[in-house]
């Protein structure tokens, strides 16, 4: 089977500190040949870039998560801009709005999102968007940035109408462990209808482990459970899901393919 790509992981998480080499080995064994480690603040972004510099299969995204928006300074954004110049930084993210937790005030979240979209547009980097219970505001802000190099709505949680608007605009939808949760038939229905050419595989590890490991630590090797579920829903062979989603990720993130 062609290698699959975990387009959204948090490999800097302390939960991976003890057995990082084992986690990497299991991922490669499972056919997960590339992983994008996403930052959420300056420290984790720096950590993601360090991992990408050290390990051939790891790439990085840098950005400020909406949870951390209240703490961001102009200097931190400048620091991220410099980090983003590294050769293995393939996206700006994760950034977005989280109206579920509201850890930062919504005004600040929106302001920090706009500032980062401006930088990503200048740097010609695709963006990885976190959208939790904020679909309308995310879509309306993104509309003001038509020149972005690409948009991924990671861990997609909108309804069919939101999905259609995203597709219409050329966005990609990131799908992970939540697809396997028993109560998530809404997402399964959307995945059945969305063209495979617009889906990306992700774990968001260490969070959101797929069934039956739900609640435990997630890791890139569990990405195969997401692939299997998409294969079942679309009634297409594993191989086709792997090849197409990998081609999608290569298209938006523009990895150097010659390495693999
Ligand atoms: Zn997220
Ligand atoms: Zn994440």
Short mmCIF file of C-alpha atoms and ligand atoms in Angstrom, two decimals:
data_model
loop_
_atom_site.label_atom_id
_atom_site.label_comp_id
_atom_site.label_asym_id
_atom_site.label_seq_id
_atom_site.Cartn_x
_atom_site.Cartn_y
_atom_site.Cartn_z
CA UNK A 1 0.00 0.00 0.00
CA UNK A 2 1.25 3.49 -0.74
CA UNK A 3 2.30 5.48 2.31
CA UNK A 4 -0.31 7.53 4.11
CA UNK A 5 0.16 10.96 5.67
CA UNK A 6 -0.91 12.04 9.13
CA UNK A 7 -1.65 15.67 8.27
CA UNK A 8 -2.27 16.78 11.86
CA UNK A 9 -0.44 15.55 14.94
CA UNK A 10 1.05 17.08 18.07
CA UNK A 11 4.27 15.12 18.38
CA UNK A 12 5.71 17.71 20.76
CA UNK A 13 3.18 16.62 23.38
CA UNK A 14 4.77 15.42 26.65
CA UNK A 15 2.75 12.20 26.31
CA UNK A 16 5.19 11.14 23.58
CA UNK A 17 8.33 11.93 25.51
CA UNK A 18 8.87 8.49 27.05
CA UNK A 19 8.57 6.33 23.96
CA UNK A 20 8.99 8.67 21.01
CA UNK A 21 11.18 6.30 19.00
CA UNK A 22 8.65 3.49 19.46
CA UNK A 23 5.83 5.77 18.33
CA UNK A 24 7.81 6.65 15.20
CA UNK A 25 8.64 3.03 14.50
CA UNK A 26 5.00 1.93 14.83
CA UNK A 27 3.90 4.73 12.49
CA UNK A 28 6.37 3.69 9.80
CA UNK A 29 5.43 0.06 10.31
CA UNK A 30 1.77 0.97 9.78
CA UNK A 31 2.61 2.75 6.53
CA UNK A 32 2.35 6.29 7.90
CA UNK A 33 5.34 7.62 5.98
CA UNK A 34 4.89 11.33 6.73
CA UNK A 35 3.52 13.25 9.72
CA UNK A 36 2.85 16.96 10.07
CA UNK A 37 3.36 18.12 13.64
CA UNK A 38 1.27 21.23 14.26
CA UNK A 39 2.21 23.98 16.69
CA UNK A 40 -0.21 25.84 18.92
CA UNK A 41 2.03 28.51 20.39
CA UNK A 42 5.62 29.64 19.99
CA UNK A 43 7.05 26.85 22.18
CA UNK A 44 5.23 23.98 20.53
CA UNK A 45 5.86 25.46 17.07
CA UNK A 46 9.56 25.60 17.80
CA UNK A 47 9.41 22.04 19.05
CA UNK A 48 7.62 20.91 15.86
CA UNK A 49 10.32 22.54 13.72
CA UNK A 50 13.03 20.86 15.79
CA UNK A 51 11.43 17.45 15.27
CA UNK A 52 11.10 18.13 11.54
CA UNK A 53 14.76 19.07 11.34
CA UNK A 54 15.74 15.88 13.09
CA UNK A 55 13.49 13.22 11.53
CA UNK A 56 13.03 12.72 7.79
CA UNK A 57 9.34 11.76 7.92
CA UNK A 58 8.27 14.68 10.14
CA UNK A 59 7.17 18.06 8.80
CA UNK A 60 6.01 21.08 10.79
CA UNK A 61 3.27 23.67 10.90
CA UNK A 62 3.62 26.78 13.05
CA UNK A 63 0.94 28.99 14.52
CA UNK A 64 -1.06 30.12 17.54
CA UNK A 65 -4.09 28.03 18.55
CA UNK A 66 -7.22 29.98 19.55
CA UNK A 67 -6.79 28.66 23.12
CA UNK A 68 -3.54 30.63 23.31
CA UNK A 69 -4.75 33.73 21.45
CA UNK A 70 -5.01 35.92 24.55
CA UNK A 71 -1.32 35.43 25.32
CA UNK A 72 0.04 36.25 21.87
CA UNK A 73 2.28 39.28 21.36
CA UNK A 74 3.43 40.93 18.13
CA UNK A 75 6.88 39.64 18.96
CA UNK A 76 5.65 36.06 19.17
CA UNK A 77 4.06 36.39 15.73
CA UNK A 78 7.33 37.74 14.35
CA UNK A 79 9.12 34.77 15.92
CA UNK A 80 6.71 32.40 14.22
CA UNK A 81 7.20 34.15 10.89
CA UNK A 82 10.93 33.51 11.15
CA UNK A 83 10.35 29.88 12.17
CA UNK A 84 8.07 29.45 9.15
CA UNK A 85 11.02 30.13 6.88
CA UNK A 86 12.47 26.70 7.77
CA UNK A 87 12.61 24.23 4.89
CA UNK A 88 10.29 21.68 6.44
CA UNK A 89 7.51 24.03 7.53
CA UNK A 90 4.67 23.13 5.17
CA UNK A 91 1.76 25.11 6.69
CA UNK A 92 0.67 27.82 9.08
CA UNK A 93 -1.38 26.31 11.91
CA UNK A 94 -3.12 25.35 13.81
CA UNK A 95 -5.11 28.54 13.98
CA UNK A 96 -8.80 29.28 14.17
CA UNK A 97 -11.69 29.81 16.54
CA UNK A 98 -12.87 27.71 19.46
CA UNK A 99 -16.24 28.81 20.84
CA UNK A 100 -16.64 25.57 22.79
CA UNK A 101 -13.94 26.30 25.34
CA UNK A 102 -13.64 30.08 24.87
CA UNK A 103 -10.24 30.05 26.60
CA UNK A 104 -9.55 33.41 24.96
CA UNK A 105 -12.27 36.00 24.38
CA UNK A 106 -13.94 35.71 20.99
CA UNK A 107 -12.85 39.19 19.89
CA UNK A 108 -9.25 38.33 20.60
CA UNK A 109 -9.56 34.94 18.88
CA UNK A 110 -10.91 36.59 15.73
CA UNK A 111 -8.25 39.28 15.76
CA UNK A 112 -5.40 36.79 16.21
CA UNK A 113 -6.82 34.59 13.47
CA UNK A 114 -6.94 37.50 11.02
CA UNK A 115 -3.39 38.54 11.84
CA UNK A 116 -2.13 35.02 11.21
CA UNK A 117 -4.07 34.64 7.96
CA UNK A 118 -2.38 37.82 6.77
CA UNK A 119 1.05 36.38 7.51
CA UNK A 120 0.23 33.01 5.92
CA UNK A 121 -0.95 34.79 2.78
CA UNK A 122 2.27 36.83 2.64
CA UNK A 123 4.38 33.71 3.11
CA UNK A 124 2.27 31.76 0.59
CA UNK A 125 1.72 28.95 3.10
CA UNK A 126 -1.48 26.88 3.32
CA UNK A 127 -3.36 27.19 6.62
CA UNK A 128 -4.62 24.51 9.01
CA UNK A 129 -7.84 25.71 10.62
CA UNK A 130 -9.26 24.65 13.98
CA UNK A 131 -13.01 25.33 14.03
CA UNK A 132 -14.99 24.30 17.06
CA UNK A 133 -18.59 25.56 17.18
CA UNK A 134 -17.53 28.63 15.22
CA UNK A 135 -18.33 27.60 11.63
CA UNK A 136 -20.00 30.83 10.51
CA UNK A 137 -17.31 33.13 11.87
CA UNK A 138 -14.52 30.92 10.50
CA UNK A 139 -16.09 30.94 7.04
CA UNK A 140 -16.74 34.66 7.07
CA UNK A 141 -13.19 35.53 8.15
CA UNK A 142 -11.65 33.13 5.61
CA UNK A 143 -13.71 34.79 2.91
CA UNK A 144 -11.65 37.93 3.42
CA UNK A 145 -8.49 36.01 2.46
CA UNK A 146 -9.11 34.63 -1.01
CA UNK A 147 -5.40 34.55 -1.84
CA UNK A 148 -4.39 31.83 0.64
CA UNK A 149 -2.20 29.05 -0.74
CA UNK A 150 -4.67 26.47 0.60
CA UNK A 151 -7.08 25.85 3.44
CA UNK A 152 -7.61 22.72 5.53
CA UNK A 153 -10.48 22.59 7.99
CA UNK A 154 -8.96 20.09 10.36
CA UNK A 155 -11.11 17.66 12.39
CA UNK A 156 -14.12 18.77 10.37
CA UNK A 157 -17.20 19.06 12.58
CA UNK A 158 -19.63 21.12 10.52
CA UNK A 159 -22.84 19.92 8.87
CA UNK A 160 -23.40 19.08 5.22
CA UNK A 161 -24.13 22.70 4.32
CA UNK A 162 -20.86 23.89 5.82
CA UNK A 163 -19.04 21.05 4.05
CA UNK A 164 -20.56 22.10 0.73
CA UNK A 165 -19.49 25.71 1.23
CA UNK A 166 -15.94 24.53 2.05
CA UNK A 167 -15.83 22.37 -1.09
CA UNK A 168 -17.19 25.20 -3.20
CA UNK A 169 -14.31 27.37 -1.99
CA UNK A 170 -11.69 24.70 -2.68
CA UNK A 171 -10.93 23.85 0.94
CA UNK A 172 -9.86 20.41 2.15
CA UNK A 173 -11.52 18.61 5.06
CA UNK A 174 -9.34 16.85 7.62
CA UNK A 175 -10.89 13.68 9.02
CA UNK A 176 -9.68 11.75 12.06
CA UNK A 177 -10.70 9.48 14.91
CA UNK A 178 -14.06 11.19 15.48
CA UNK A 179 -15.23 9.51 12.26
CA UNK A 180 -15.28 6.22 14.16
CA UNK A 181 -17.27 7.43 17.18
CA UNK A 182 -20.62 5.60 17.39
CA UNK A 183 -22.71 8.77 17.67
CA UNK A 184 -21.01 10.56 14.78
CA UNK A 185 -23.23 9.36 11.93
CA UNK A 186 -23.47 12.98 10.72
CA UNK A 187 -19.76 13.04 9.86
CA UNK A 188 -19.94 9.57 8.29
CA UNK A 189 -22.74 10.79 6.07
CA UNK A 190 -20.66 13.82 5.02
CA UNK A 191 -17.59 11.69 4.30
CA UNK A 192 -19.72 9.44 2.09
CA UNK A 193 -20.78 12.43 0.01
CA UNK A 194 -17.58 14.50 -0.13
CA UNK A 195 -15.29 13.65 -3.07
CA UNK A 196 -12.27 11.66 -1.91
CA UNK A 197 -10.13 14.24 -3.70
CA UNK A 198 -10.94 16.73 -0.93
CA UNK A 199 -10.29 14.61 2.16
CA UNK A 200 -7.15 14.47 4.26
CA UNK A 201 -6.31 11.90 6.93
CA UNK A 202 -5.29 13.08 10.39
CA UNK A 203 -5.01 11.80 13.94
CA UNK A 204 -4.76 15.02 16.02
CA UNK A 205 -2.79 12.77 18.35
CA UNK A 206 -2.39 12.48 21.30
CA UNK A 207 -6.08 13.46 21.28
CA UNK A 208 -9.13 11.79 19.71
CA UNK A 209 -8.02 8.17 19.45
CA UNK A 210 -10.34 6.19 17.19
CA UNK A 211 -12.59 3.39 18.45
CA UNK A 212 -11.91 1.06 20.18
CA UNK A 213 -9.04 3.01 21.74
CA UNK A 214 -11.15 6.09 22.41
CA UNK A 215 -10.02 7.96 25.51
CA UNK A 216 -6.51 6.51 25.37
CA UNK A 217 -3.44 8.20 23.91
CA UNK A 218 -3.70 8.48 20.14
CA UNK A 219 -0.65 8.14 17.89
CA UNK A 220 0.11 8.32 14.14
CA UNK A 221 0.02 4.53 13.65
CA UNK A 222 -3.72 4.61 14.51
CA UNK A 223 -4.31 6.56 11.29
CA UNK A 224 -5.06 3.23 9.60
CA UNK A 225 -8.34 3.07 11.55
CA UNK A 226 -9.44 6.31 9.87
CA UNK A 227 -8.42 5.01 6.47
CA UNK A 228 -10.33 1.77 7.05
CA UNK A 229 -13.47 3.65 8.05
CA UNK A 230 -13.35 5.88 4.95
CA UNK A 231 -12.78 2.78 2.84
CA UNK A 232 -15.84 1.12 4.36
CA UNK A 233 -18.02 4.23 4.00
CA UNK A 234 -17.08 4.87 0.39
CA UNK A 235 -16.89 1.19 -0.54
CA UNK A 236 -13.46 1.71 -2.10
CA UNK A 237 -10.28 -0.33 -1.56
CA UNK A 238 -7.78 0.76 1.09
CA UNK A 239 -5.21 1.30 -1.63
CA UNK A 240 -7.34 3.89 -3.39
CA UNK A 241 -8.05 5.80 -0.16
CA UNK A 242 -4.32 5.79 0.63
CA UNK A 243 -3.19 6.92 -2.83
CA UNK A 244 -5.79 9.66 -3.24
CA UNK A 245 -5.50 11.18 0.24
CA UNK A 246 -1.71 11.14 -0.05
CA UNK A 247 -1.92 12.88 -3.43
CA UNK A 248 -4.28 15.46 -1.86
CA UNK A 249 -1.84 16.16 0.96
CA UNK A 250 1.05 16.45 -1.49
CA UNK A 251 -0.93 18.91 -3.54
CA UNK A 252 -1.78 21.26 -0.70
CA UNK A 253 1.36 20.93 1.42
CA UNK A 254 3.83 20.64 -1.49
CA UNK A 255 6.25 18.22 0.21
CA UNK A 256 9.35 17.33 -1.72
CA UNK A 257 8.04 14.02 -3.14
CA UNK A 258 11.45 12.90 -4.37
CA UNK A 259 12.44 12.01 -0.80
CA UNK A 260 10.04 9.06 -0.71
ZN1 LIG B 1 -7.62 21.53 16.53
ZN1 LIG B 2 -4.64 19.83 16.82
#
